[in-house]
Amino acid sequence: MSLARKAMRSAAWVALRMGGRQLANVVIFFILAALLTPEKVGVAALGANFAVFLIPAVTRGIRDSIIQREDLDNAFLSAALLNNTLLGALLSLGLLGLGAFAGQLFDEPALGALVTGSAPIPLIAAIGSVYEAVLEREFRHKQVSFIHVFGSLASIPLVGLTLWAGAGIWALVVFNLASYTLTTLAMILLADWKPRTRPSRVELGHQARFALPIICSQTIAIGMLRVVEVLIGFFLSSASVAFFRLGSNFVRLLNQFFMAPIAQVLLPTFSRSTESPSEAFPKSITATSVVLFPVFLGTAALLPIVIPTLFGPEWSSSVAMGMILCLGVLGPVLTPAAYAMLIARGKGGRTALLTVAELVFAVATVSAGAQINGTWAAVGFVARLVLMVPLVLWVMHRDLGVSARRVLGTMLPFLALAGVMLVVLILGLAPVSAGWPVGLRIAAAVTLGLGIYLLGFRLLGPRFFAAQYALVVSFVPGRLARLF
């Protein structure tokens, strides 16, 4: 099996893993939104936010060092386990300290107990991440995906007991504690490795130096939405956090099902690819653009129907926030692939600098928007991309010789097609279908949107963006490929 085919198959299993976990998170949050007031939902979200924000610090970095290394031995893996466990313990201690005054800082008395209760999560995830990396390195994504789905599903009854006991604000903390514990135990049992060698100080130091920039960059990049929620909670209110979280949950779900699986397999794929970055990177952008642009912009058109129907008019503030966040699709298309390529080519330090810059931009733009309201905070969050895109393209050109013009030329045809689809759905279909039953409105929007996008791709692709068209068709299964 070719490397590209193996990567695509692995991406499908990663989609099941990440999408299943995010789906469980979203369903729990939606249940909370139906049962609790926006203020209490916001406290529940903030309570789990700090621990979840730290998860990438222990699931990236050391994990990447394991996947990238050509040959593994017990001494290397033992050092990786010790490094990650120490990091997880340090982060858990930090959460205990934060819990002591979080309630006062945000003027929410229950928040301190929630942060303290979530403290073990980074340590638990740190241990499981090393064993998971051993499995991923062998492209055993199927087993890993089943473990994550099992951990998520098995945790739901505990969440139900929490809700039944009247402690709904603890639901997200309980879910994350239970799911990471079960997942870690299963990873340890499945991995064909146990620590037997005392790690050397040299190996420990080498891994730490390799992992540190990746940890910084990925923690910031993956946790950016968490940072925004904390800023909204600080400047506005816990109810504003709930409105933002409801809108952003749709974006998170799209990321986990469509972007994260691709991003997860890009690092091992780029690390083993014999193509130059100037050839491999535009191909990866093509693979993400063809899917993400229509999915995100199509979801933006559906949110005005879905949110009021499911949650009622009191959650209407989430509609505008969710639509705005969906329009920020350039980030999921460009930056994950860029970071994976930089890490694979030994430029992990550049990802740290880029994500620090993104954090600075996000804090500045979101804080400015939050001075008005939550909707403008969402605008500020998306606006940071306007500043980041040229910076990312400049780094890719400077360090890896990737042409910015070629990357933009790869993305823009798919963005244009998806943009036309969005305009037709909002300005054309939405007014006409306003009085239709909800199910019919959604079905009509999905059918029309998909039809416009595929028809435009089929008619315009061979003539105006032939290279991208041919690459996409090459990945389509044989029978479907005949349609193109």
Short mmCIF file of C-alpha atoms in Angstrom, two decimals:
data_model
loop_
_atom_site.label_atom_id
_atom_site.label_comp_id
_atom_site.label_asym_id
_atom_site.label_seq_id
_atom_site.Cartn_x
_atom_site.Cartn_y
_atom_site.Cartn_z
CA MET A 1 0.00 0.00 0.00
CA SER A 2 1.36 3.46 -0.93
CA LEU A 3 2.17 6.00 1.76
CA ALA A 4 -0.61 8.31 0.54
CA ARG A 5 -3.22 5.52 0.66
CA LYS A 6 -2.02 4.43 4.09
CA ALA A 7 -2.25 8.03 5.31
CA MET A 8 -5.81 8.40 3.98
CA ARG A 9 -6.92 5.16 5.63
CA SER A 10 -5.32 6.26 8.90
CA ALA A 11 -7.04 9.65 8.60
CA ALA A 12 -10.41 7.90 8.40
CA TRP A 13 -9.75 6.05 11.66
CA VAL A 14 -8.47 9.21 13.33
CA ALA A 15 -11.68 10.93 12.23
CA LEU A 16 -13.65 8.27 14.07
CA ARG A 17 -11.48 8.70 17.16
CA MET A 18 -11.41 12.48 17.39
CA GLY A 19 -14.87 13.03 15.98
CA GLY A 20 -16.36 10.48 18.37
CA ARG A 21 -14.81 12.14 21.39
CA GLN A 22 -15.78 15.63 20.25
CA LEU A 23 -19.29 14.42 19.44
CA ALA A 24 -19.63 13.08 22.99
CA ASN A 25 -18.39 16.44 24.33
CA VAL A 26 -20.82 18.34 22.14
CA VAL A 27 -23.79 16.13 23.06
CA ILE A 28 -23.05 16.59 26.77
CA PHE A 29 -22.77 20.34 26.29
CA PHE A 30 -26.02 20.42 24.31
CA ILE A 31 -27.76 18.51 27.12
CA LEU A 32 -26.42 21.01 29.63
CA ALA A 33 -27.68 23.87 27.44
CA ALA A 34 -31.15 22.30 27.50
CA LEU A 35 -31.15 21.71 31.27
CA LEU A 36 -29.25 24.65 32.76
CA THR A 37 -29.24 28.40 32.42
CA PRO A 38 -26.57 30.00 30.19
CA GLU A 39 -24.81 31.30 33.33
CA LYS A 40 -24.39 27.80 34.81
CA VAL A 41 -23.42 26.32 31.46
CA GLY A 42 -20.70 28.98 31.20
CA VAL A 43 -19.34 28.04 34.65
CA ALA A 44 -19.28 24.35 33.66
CA ALA A 45 -17.37 25.20 30.48
CA LEU A 46 -14.83 27.37 32.29
CA GLY A 47 -14.34 24.72 34.97
CA ALA A 48 -13.08 22.15 32.45
CA ASN A 49 -11.39 24.67 30.18
CA PHE A 50 -8.07 25.03 31.97
CA ALA A 51 -7.34 21.28 32.13
CA VAL A 52 -8.43 20.70 28.53
CA PHE A 53 -6.28 23.63 27.38
CA LEU A 54 -3.22 21.85 28.83
CA ILE A 55 -3.93 18.50 27.15
CA PRO A 56 -1.93 19.27 23.95
CA ALA A 57 1.14 19.91 26.11
CA VAL A 58 1.21 16.21 27.04
CA THR A 59 -0.23 14.74 23.83
CA ARG A 60 2.17 16.54 21.49
CA GLY A 61 5.91 17.15 21.69
CA ILE A 62 7.08 13.89 23.25
CA ARG A 63 4.53 12.04 21.12
CA ASP A 64 5.98 13.71 18.01
CA SER A 65 9.52 12.70 19.00
CA ILE A 66 8.39 9.06 19.16
CA ILE A 67 6.63 9.15 15.80
CA GLN A 68 9.43 10.98 13.99
CA ARG A 69 12.30 8.79 15.28
CA GLU A 70 13.47 6.26 12.71
CA ASP A 71 14.36 3.50 15.19
CA LEU A 72 12.89 2.97 18.65
CA ASP A 73 14.48 1.25 21.60
CA ASN A 74 13.41 0.72 25.19
CA ALA A 75 15.76 3.38 26.54
CA PHE A 76 14.22 6.03 24.28
CA LEU A 77 10.64 5.07 25.17
CA SER A 78 11.43 4.91 28.88
CA ALA A 79 12.86 8.42 28.69
CA ALA A 80 9.76 9.57 26.81
CA LEU A 81 7.47 8.13 29.47
CA LEU A 82 9.43 9.75 32.29
CA ASN A 83 9.58 13.13 30.52
CA ASN A 84 5.87 13.20 29.75
CA THR A 85 4.85 11.96 33.19
CA LEU A 86 6.92 14.65 34.91
CA LEU A 87 5.40 17.29 32.64
CA GLY A 88 1.88 16.04 33.33
CA ALA A 89 2.51 16.05 37.09
CA LEU A 90 3.83 19.61 36.93
CA LEU A 91 0.76 20.79 35.00
CA SER A 92 -1.59 19.03 37.42
CA LEU A 93 0.09 20.76 40.35
CA GLY A 94 -0.35 24.06 38.52
CA LEU A 95 -4.09 23.41 38.20
CA LEU A 96 -4.30 22.71 41.93
CA GLY A 97 -2.70 26.09 42.58
CA LEU A 98 -5.00 27.84 40.11
CA GLY A 99 -8.07 26.28 41.71
CA ALA A 100 -7.27 28.06 44.96
CA PHE A 101 -8.11 31.49 43.53
CA ALA A 102 -9.94 30.87 40.21
CA GLY A 103 -13.32 31.52 41.81
CA GLN A 104 -12.24 34.95 43.05
CA LEU A 105 -10.54 35.85 39.77
CA PHE A 106 -13.70 35.22 37.72
CA ASP A 107 -16.18 36.07 40.48
CA GLU A 108 -17.66 32.55 40.28
CA PRO A 109 -17.52 30.73 43.66
CA ALA A 110 -18.00 27.22 42.15
CA LEU A 111 -15.21 27.65 39.61
CA GLY A 112 -12.38 26.99 42.07
CA ALA A 113 -13.72 23.55 43.02
CA LEU A 114 -14.19 22.62 39.36
CA VAL A 115 -10.62 23.58 38.43
CA THR A 116 -9.26 21.67 41.43
CA GLY A 117 -11.33 18.61 40.53
CA SER A 118 -9.96 18.62 36.98
CA ALA A 119 -6.32 18.74 38.14
CA PRO A 120 -5.46 15.03 37.57
CA ILE A 121 -6.43 15.16 33.86
CA PRO A 122 -3.05 16.32 32.43
CA LEU A 123 -1.13 13.67 34.40
CA ILE A 124 -3.45 10.87 33.27
CA ALA A 125 -3.34 12.00 29.65
CA ALA A 126 0.47 12.33 29.75
CA ILE A 127 0.95 8.66 30.61
CA GLY A 128 -1.50 7.41 28.00
CA SER A 129 -0.06 9.62 25.26
CA VAL A 130 3.28 7.78 25.18
CA TYR A 131 1.64 4.39 24.72
CA GLU A 132 -0.70 5.86 22.11
CA ALA A 133 2.27 7.24 20.15
CA VAL A 134 3.82 3.75 20.02
CA LEU A 135 0.61 2.47 18.40
CA GLU A 136 0.26 5.44 16.04
CA ARG A 137 3.83 5.09 14.82
CA GLU A 138 2.86 1.68 13.49
CA PHE A 139 -0.27 3.16 11.83
CA ARG A 140 -2.44 1.19 14.25
CA HIS A 141 -5.03 3.94 14.18
CA LYS A 142 -7.91 1.47 14.08
CA GLN A 143 -7.14 0.11 17.55
CA VAL A 144 -6.45 3.58 18.93
CA SER A 145 -9.75 4.85 17.55
CA PHE A 146 -11.72 2.04 19.14
CA ILE A 147 -10.06 2.78 22.49
CA HIS A 148 -11.00 6.46 22.34
CA VAL A 149 -14.57 5.70 21.32
CA PHE A 150 -14.80 3.17 24.16
CA GLY A 151 -13.47 5.70 26.67
CA SER A 152 -15.97 8.34 25.55
CA LEU A 153 -18.99 6.05 25.49
CA ALA A 154 -18.16 4.36 28.80
CA SER A 155 -17.93 7.77 30.49
CA ILE A 156 -21.41 8.88 29.50
CA PRO A 157 -23.21 6.89 32.28
CA LEU A 158 -21.10 8.72 34.87
CA VAL A 159 -22.16 12.01 33.33
CA GLY A 160 -25.77 10.84 33.56
CA LEU A 161 -25.34 10.09 37.27
CA THR A 162 -23.83 13.55 37.74
CA LEU A 163 -26.84 15.18 36.10
CA TRP A 164 -29.25 12.97 38.07
CA ALA A 165 -27.57 14.05 41.31
CA GLY A 166 -28.20 17.71 40.44
CA ALA A 167 -24.52 18.54 39.93
CA GLY A 168 -24.77 19.50 36.27
CA ILE A 169 -21.93 22.02 36.40
CA TRP A 170 -19.58 19.08 37.13
CA ALA A 171 -20.63 17.14 34.01
CA LEU A 172 -17.77 18.25 31.72
CA VAL A 173 -15.12 17.71 34.39
CA VAL A 174 -16.47 14.24 35.18
CA PHE A 175 -16.55 13.31 31.49
CA ASN A 176 -12.94 14.33 30.88
CA LEU A 177 -11.66 12.65 34.05
CA ALA A 178 -13.42 9.38 33.27
CA SER A 179 -12.67 9.25 29.54
CA TYR A 180 -8.94 10.02 29.87
CA THR A 181 -8.58 7.48 32.70
CA LEU A 182 -10.27 4.69 30.75
CA THR A 183 -8.39 5.54 27.56
CA THR A 184 -5.00 5.55 29.29
CA LEU A 185 -5.62 2.18 30.94
CA ALA A 186 -6.64 0.65 27.60
CA MET A 187 -3.59 2.09 25.81
CA ILE A 188 -1.26 0.56 28.38
CA LEU A 189 -2.90 -2.83 27.96
CA LEU A 190 -2.81 -2.74 24.15
CA ALA A 191 0.70 -1.40 23.51
CA ASP A 192 3.41 -4.04 23.05
CA TRP A 193 5.83 -2.23 25.30
CA LYS A 194 6.63 -1.85 28.98
CA PRO A 195 9.36 0.39 30.48
CA ARG A 196 12.36 -1.74 31.43
CA THR A 197 15.38 0.50 30.95
CA ARG A 198 16.54 3.35 33.12
CA PRO A 199 16.58 6.44 30.86
CA SER A 200 19.79 8.40 30.49
CA ARG A 201 20.03 12.10 31.27
CA VAL A 202 21.36 12.75 27.77
CA GLU A 203 18.26 11.18 26.20
CA LEU A 204 15.96 13.02 28.57
CA GLY A 205 17.56 16.34 27.66
CA HIS A 206 17.55 15.64 23.92
CA GLN A 207 13.83 14.79 23.96
CA ALA A 208 12.99 17.85 26.04
CA ARG A 209 14.79 20.16 23.62
CA PHE A 210 13.01 18.59 20.64
CA ALA A 211 9.58 18.61 22.31
CA LEU A 212 9.54 22.04 23.96
CA PRO A 213 8.83 24.19 20.86
CA ILE A 214 6.22 21.70 19.66
CA ILE A 215 4.55 21.67 23.06
CA CYS A 216 4.39 25.45 23.11
CA SER A 217 3.10 25.75 19.57
CA GLN A 218 0.50 22.99 19.72
CA THR A 219 -0.82 23.92 23.16
CA ILE A 220 -1.44 27.44 21.95
CA ALA A 221 -2.73 26.44 18.50
CA ILE A 222 -5.12 23.73 19.70
CA GLY A 223 -6.18 25.61 22.81
CA MET A 224 -6.76 28.97 21.15
CA LEU A 225 -10.54 28.71 21.53
CA ARG A 226 -10.08 27.96 25.22
CA VAL A 227 -8.03 31.13 25.61
CA VAL A 228 -10.80 33.09 23.92
CA GLU A 229 -13.41 31.65 26.28
CA VAL A 230 -11.33 32.65 29.29
CA LEU A 231 -11.00 36.19 27.92
CA ILE A 232 -14.74 36.40 27.27
CA GLY A 233 -15.44 35.14 30.79
CA PHE A 234 -13.06 37.70 32.24
CA PHE A 235 -14.26 40.72 30.24
CA LEU A 236 -17.95 39.83 29.86
CA SER A 237 -19.77 37.05 31.75
CA SER A 238 -20.16 33.30 32.13
CA ALA A 239 -23.33 33.52 30.01
CA SER A 240 -21.29 35.03 27.17
CA VAL A 241 -18.89 32.09 27.51
CA ALA A 242 -21.85 29.71 27.11
CA PHE A 243 -23.08 31.52 23.98
CA PHE A 244 -19.60 31.45 22.46
CA ARG A 245 -19.08 27.79 23.40
CA LEU A 246 -22.37 26.75 21.82
CA GLY A 247 -21.45 28.46 18.56
CA SER A 248 -17.87 27.23 18.63
CA ASN A 249 -18.91 23.64 19.37
CA PHE A 250 -20.11 23.29 15.79
CA VAL A 251 -16.69 24.48 14.58
CA ARG A 252 -14.93 22.11 16.99
CA LEU A 253 -17.01 19.22 15.72
CA LEU A 254 -16.11 20.05 12.13
CA ASN A 255 -12.44 20.32 13.05
CA GLN A 256 -12.42 16.95 14.79
CA PHE A 257 -14.23 15.10 12.02
CA PHE A 258 -12.63 16.77 9.01
CA MET A 259 -9.39 18.60 9.88
CA ALA A 260 -7.85 16.88 12.89
CA PRO A 261 -7.69 13.42 11.24
CA ILE A 262 -5.81 14.89 8.29
CA ALA A 263 -3.51 16.91 10.54
CA GLN A 264 -2.84 13.86 12.72
CA VAL A 265 -1.40 11.83 9.84
CA LEU A 266 0.41 14.69 8.13
CA LEU A 267 3.45 14.51 10.42
CA PRO A 268 4.26 10.82 9.83
CA THR A 269 3.40 11.27 6.13
CA PHE A 270 5.65 14.32 5.66
CA SER A 271 8.40 12.65 7.73
CA ARG A 272 8.51 9.65 5.39
CA SER A 273 7.75 11.42 2.10
CA THR A 274 10.50 11.71 -0.48
CA GLU A 275 8.86 14.73 -2.14
CA SER A 276 10.18 18.23 -1.56
CA PRO A 277 8.11 20.59 0.64
CA SER A 278 7.33 22.74 -2.41
CA GLU A 279 5.55 19.71 -3.93
CA ALA A 280 4.12 17.93 -0.87
CA PHE A 281 2.72 21.00 0.89
CA PRO A 282 0.45 22.26 -1.93
CA LYS A 283 -0.90 18.72 -2.33
CA SER A 284 -1.85 18.61 1.36
CA ILE A 285 -3.51 22.02 1.03
CA THR A 286 -5.53 20.71 -1.90
CA ALA A 287 -6.72 17.73 0.15
CA THR A 288 -7.89 19.97 3.00
CA SER A 289 -9.30 22.81 0.89
CA VAL A 290 -11.59 20.65 -1.21
CA VAL A 291 -13.33 19.39 1.95
CA LEU A 292 -13.08 22.14 4.54
CA PHE A 293 -14.26 25.16 2.59
CA PRO A 294 -17.68 23.72 1.62
CA VAL A 295 -18.16 22.01 4.99
CA PHE A 296 -17.44 25.11 7.09
CA LEU A 297 -19.29 27.60 4.89
CA GLY A 298 -22.19 25.20 4.46
CA THR A 299 -22.46 24.87 8.24
CA ALA A 300 -22.51 28.67 8.53
CA ALA A 301 -25.63 28.67 6.36
CA LEU A 302 -27.32 26.01 8.53
CA LEU A 303 -26.72 27.52 11.98
CA PRO A 304 -29.59 30.07 11.78
CA ILE A 305 -31.91 27.08 11.38
CA VAL A 306 -30.29 24.58 13.75
CA ILE A 307 -29.52 26.62 16.89
CA PRO A 308 -32.95 28.27 17.45
CA THR A 309 -34.70 24.97 16.70
CA LEU A 310 -32.65 22.88 19.13
CA PHE A 311 -32.07 25.34 21.97
CA GLY A 312 -34.70 28.07 21.73
CA PRO A 313 -34.56 31.83 21.32
CA GLU A 314 -32.57 32.40 24.52
CA TRP A 315 -29.51 31.00 22.71
CA SER A 316 -29.92 33.21 19.61
CA SER A 317 -26.68 35.08 20.41
CA SER A 318 -24.82 31.89 19.51
CA VAL A 319 -26.01 32.02 15.89
CA ALA A 320 -23.95 35.03 14.86
CA MET A 321 -20.92 33.79 16.84
CA GLY A 322 -21.06 30.36 15.22
CA MET A 323 -21.43 31.77 11.71
CA ILE A 324 -18.50 34.13 12.21
CA LEU A 325 -16.30 31.30 13.52
CA CYS A 326 -17.20 29.12 10.52
CA LEU A 327 -15.99 31.90 8.23
CA GLY A 328 -12.57 31.63 9.86
CA VAL A 329 -11.90 28.42 7.90
CA LEU A 330 -8.55 29.67 6.54
CA GLY A 331 -6.95 28.72 9.84
CA PRO A 332 -7.91 25.01 9.77
CA VAL A 333 -6.92 24.80 6.10
CA LEU A 334 -3.47 26.39 6.29
CA THR A 335 -1.81 26.28 9.70
CA PRO A 336 -2.05 22.58 10.73
CA ALA A 337 -0.43 21.46 7.47
CA ALA A 338 2.21 24.19 7.74
CA TYR A 339 3.10 23.23 11.30
CA ALA A 340 3.32 19.52 10.42
CA MET A 341 5.64 20.26 7.51
CA LEU A 342 7.88 22.51 9.61
CA ILE A 343 8.16 19.88 12.36
CA ALA A 344 8.87 17.11 9.84
CA ARG A 345 11.70 19.19 8.36
CA GLY A 346 13.25 19.96 11.75
CA LYS A 347 11.87 23.50 11.99
CA GLY A 348 9.75 22.96 15.09
CA GLY A 349 11.05 26.17 16.64
CA ARG A 350 9.31 28.12 13.89
CA THR A 351 5.94 26.68 14.93
CA ALA A 352 6.50 27.95 18.46
CA LEU A 353 7.21 31.46 17.19
CA LEU A 354 4.18 31.39 14.89
CA THR A 355 1.79 30.25 17.59
CA VAL A 356 3.11 32.80 20.07
CA ALA A 357 2.46 35.46 17.42
CA GLU A 358 -1.03 34.04 16.89
CA LEU A 359 -1.68 34.12 20.63
CA VAL A 360 -0.62 37.77 20.81
CA PHE A 361 -2.86 38.64 17.85
CA ALA A 362 -5.80 36.70 19.35
CA VAL A 363 -5.51 38.28 22.80
CA ALA A 364 -5.35 41.75 21.26
CA THR A 365 -8.21 41.33 18.78
CA VAL A 366 -10.53 39.34 21.08
CA SER A 367 -9.96 41.69 24.02
CA ALA A 368 -10.78 44.64 21.77
CA GLY A 369 -13.93 42.95 20.47
CA ALA A 370 -15.03 41.91 23.97
CA GLN A 371 -15.21 45.58 24.93
CA ILE A 372 -18.36 45.68 22.75
CA ASN A 373 -19.97 42.22 23.12
CA GLY A 374 -19.45 38.51 22.54
CA THR A 375 -20.21 38.69 18.82
CA TRP A 376 -17.43 41.20 18.29
CA ALA A 377 -15.12 39.00 20.36
CA ALA A 378 -15.80 36.25 17.78
CA VAL A 379 -15.04 38.74 15.01
CA GLY A 380 -11.75 39.52 16.74
CA PHE A 381 -10.91 35.83 16.96
CA VAL A 382 -11.37 35.37 13.23
CA ALA A 383 -9.58 38.66 12.48
CA ARG A 384 -6.33 37.27 13.88
CA LEU A 385 -6.17 35.06 10.76
CA VAL A 386 -5.89 38.13 8.57
CA LEU A 387 -2.64 38.83 10.39
CA MET A 388 -1.45 35.22 10.54
CA VAL A 389 -1.89 34.04 6.94
CA PRO A 390 0.86 36.21 5.39
CA LEU A 391 3.16 35.41 8.31
CA VAL A 392 2.72 31.64 7.90
CA LEU A 393 3.22 31.86 4.13
CA TRP A 394 6.36 33.95 4.61
CA VAL A 395 7.87 31.39 7.02
CA MET A 396 7.05 28.50 4.67
CA HIS A 397 8.70 30.33 1.78
CA ARG A 398 11.74 31.44 3.77
CA ASP A 399 12.51 28.13 5.49
CA LEU A 400 11.23 25.51 3.05
CA GLY A 401 11.05 27.25 -0.31
CA VAL A 402 7.28 26.85 -0.64
CA SER A 403 5.78 29.42 -3.00
CA ALA A 404 3.14 31.59 -1.31
CA ARG A 405 1.56 32.30 -4.68
CA ARG A 406 1.21 28.59 -5.41
CA VAL A 407 -0.35 27.89 -2.00
CA LEU A 408 -2.88 30.70 -2.42
CA GLY A 409 -3.59 29.55 -5.96
CA THR A 410 -4.31 26.09 -4.58
CA MET A 411 -6.78 27.35 -1.97
CA LEU A 412 -8.66 30.10 -3.79
CA PRO A 413 -10.63 27.99 -6.34
CA PHE A 414 -12.21 25.92 -3.56
CA LEU A 415 -12.86 29.03 -1.47
CA ALA A 416 -14.56 30.70 -4.45
CA LEU A 417 -16.80 27.69 -5.09
CA ALA A 418 -17.77 27.46 -1.42
CA GLY A 419 -18.36 31.22 -1.29
CA VAL A 420 -20.81 31.06 -4.18
CA MET A 421 -22.58 28.19 -2.43
CA LEU A 422 -22.89 30.21 0.81
CA VAL A 423 -24.30 33.28 -0.99
CA VAL A 424 -26.92 31.20 -2.81
CA LEU A 425 -27.99 29.45 0.41
CA ILE A 426 -28.29 32.62 2.50
CA LEU A 427 -29.62 35.10 -0.06
CA GLY A 428 -31.49 32.69 -2.30
CA LEU A 429 -32.76 29.63 -0.43
CA ALA A 430 -33.17 31.03 3.10
CA PRO A 431 -35.87 33.63 2.27
CA VAL A 432 -37.76 31.19 0.05
CA SER A 433 -37.73 28.34 2.61
CA ALA A 434 -38.48 30.43 5.72
CA GLY A 435 -41.94 28.90 6.20
CA TRP A 436 -40.98 25.30 5.46
CA PRO A 437 -40.66 22.56 8.12
CA VAL A 438 -37.23 22.52 9.75
CA GLY A 439 -36.22 19.11 8.42
CA LEU A 440 -37.13 20.10 4.87
CA ARG A 441 -35.20 23.39 5.15
CA ILE A 442 -32.06 21.54 6.29
CA ALA A 443 -32.40 18.84 3.62
CA ALA A 444 -32.92 21.45 0.91
CA ALA A 445 -29.90 23.49 2.06
CA VAL A 446 -27.61 20.45 2.19
CA THR A 447 -28.77 19.14 -1.19
CA LEU A 448 -28.59 22.49 -2.95
CA GLY A 449 -25.26 23.45 -1.39
CA LEU A 450 -23.61 20.14 -2.22
CA GLY A 451 -25.02 20.23 -5.73
CA ILE A 452 -23.72 23.74 -6.41
CA TYR A 453 -20.25 22.90 -5.11
CA LEU A 454 -19.87 19.57 -6.95
CA LEU A 455 -21.28 20.96 -10.18
CA GLY A 456 -18.91 23.91 -10.07
CA PHE A 457 -15.99 21.60 -9.31
CA ARG A 458 -16.89 19.30 -12.20
CA LEU A 459 -17.48 22.04 -14.79
CA LEU A 460 -14.75 24.52 -13.83
CA GLY A 461 -12.06 22.24 -12.40
CA PRO A 462 -10.62 20.70 -15.61
CA ARG A 463 -10.32 24.14 -17.21
CA PHE A 464 -9.36 26.60 -14.46
CA PHE A 465 -7.53 24.52 -11.80
CA ALA A 466 -6.63 21.31 -13.58
CA ALA A 467 -3.77 20.23 -11.29
CA GLN A 468 -5.90 20.40 -8.13
CA TYR A 469 -8.80 18.76 -9.95
CA ALA A 470 -6.66 15.82 -11.09
CA LEU A 471 -5.21 15.33 -7.59
CA VAL A 472 -8.62 15.27 -5.94
CA VAL A 473 -10.03 12.84 -8.51
CA SER A 474 -7.05 10.52 -7.98
CA PHE A 475 -8.13 10.01 -4.36
CA VAL A 476 -11.77 9.32 -5.22
CA PRO A 477 -12.76 5.61 -5.24
CA GLY A 478 -12.98 4.10 -8.72
CA ARG A 479 -16.74 4.06 -9.22
CA LEU A 480 -17.22 7.61 -7.94
CA ALA A 481 -14.24 8.84 -9.97
CA ARG A 482 -16.19 8.09 -13.15
CA LEU A 483 -18.55 10.96 -12.28
CA PHE A 484 -15.62 13.38 -12.64
#
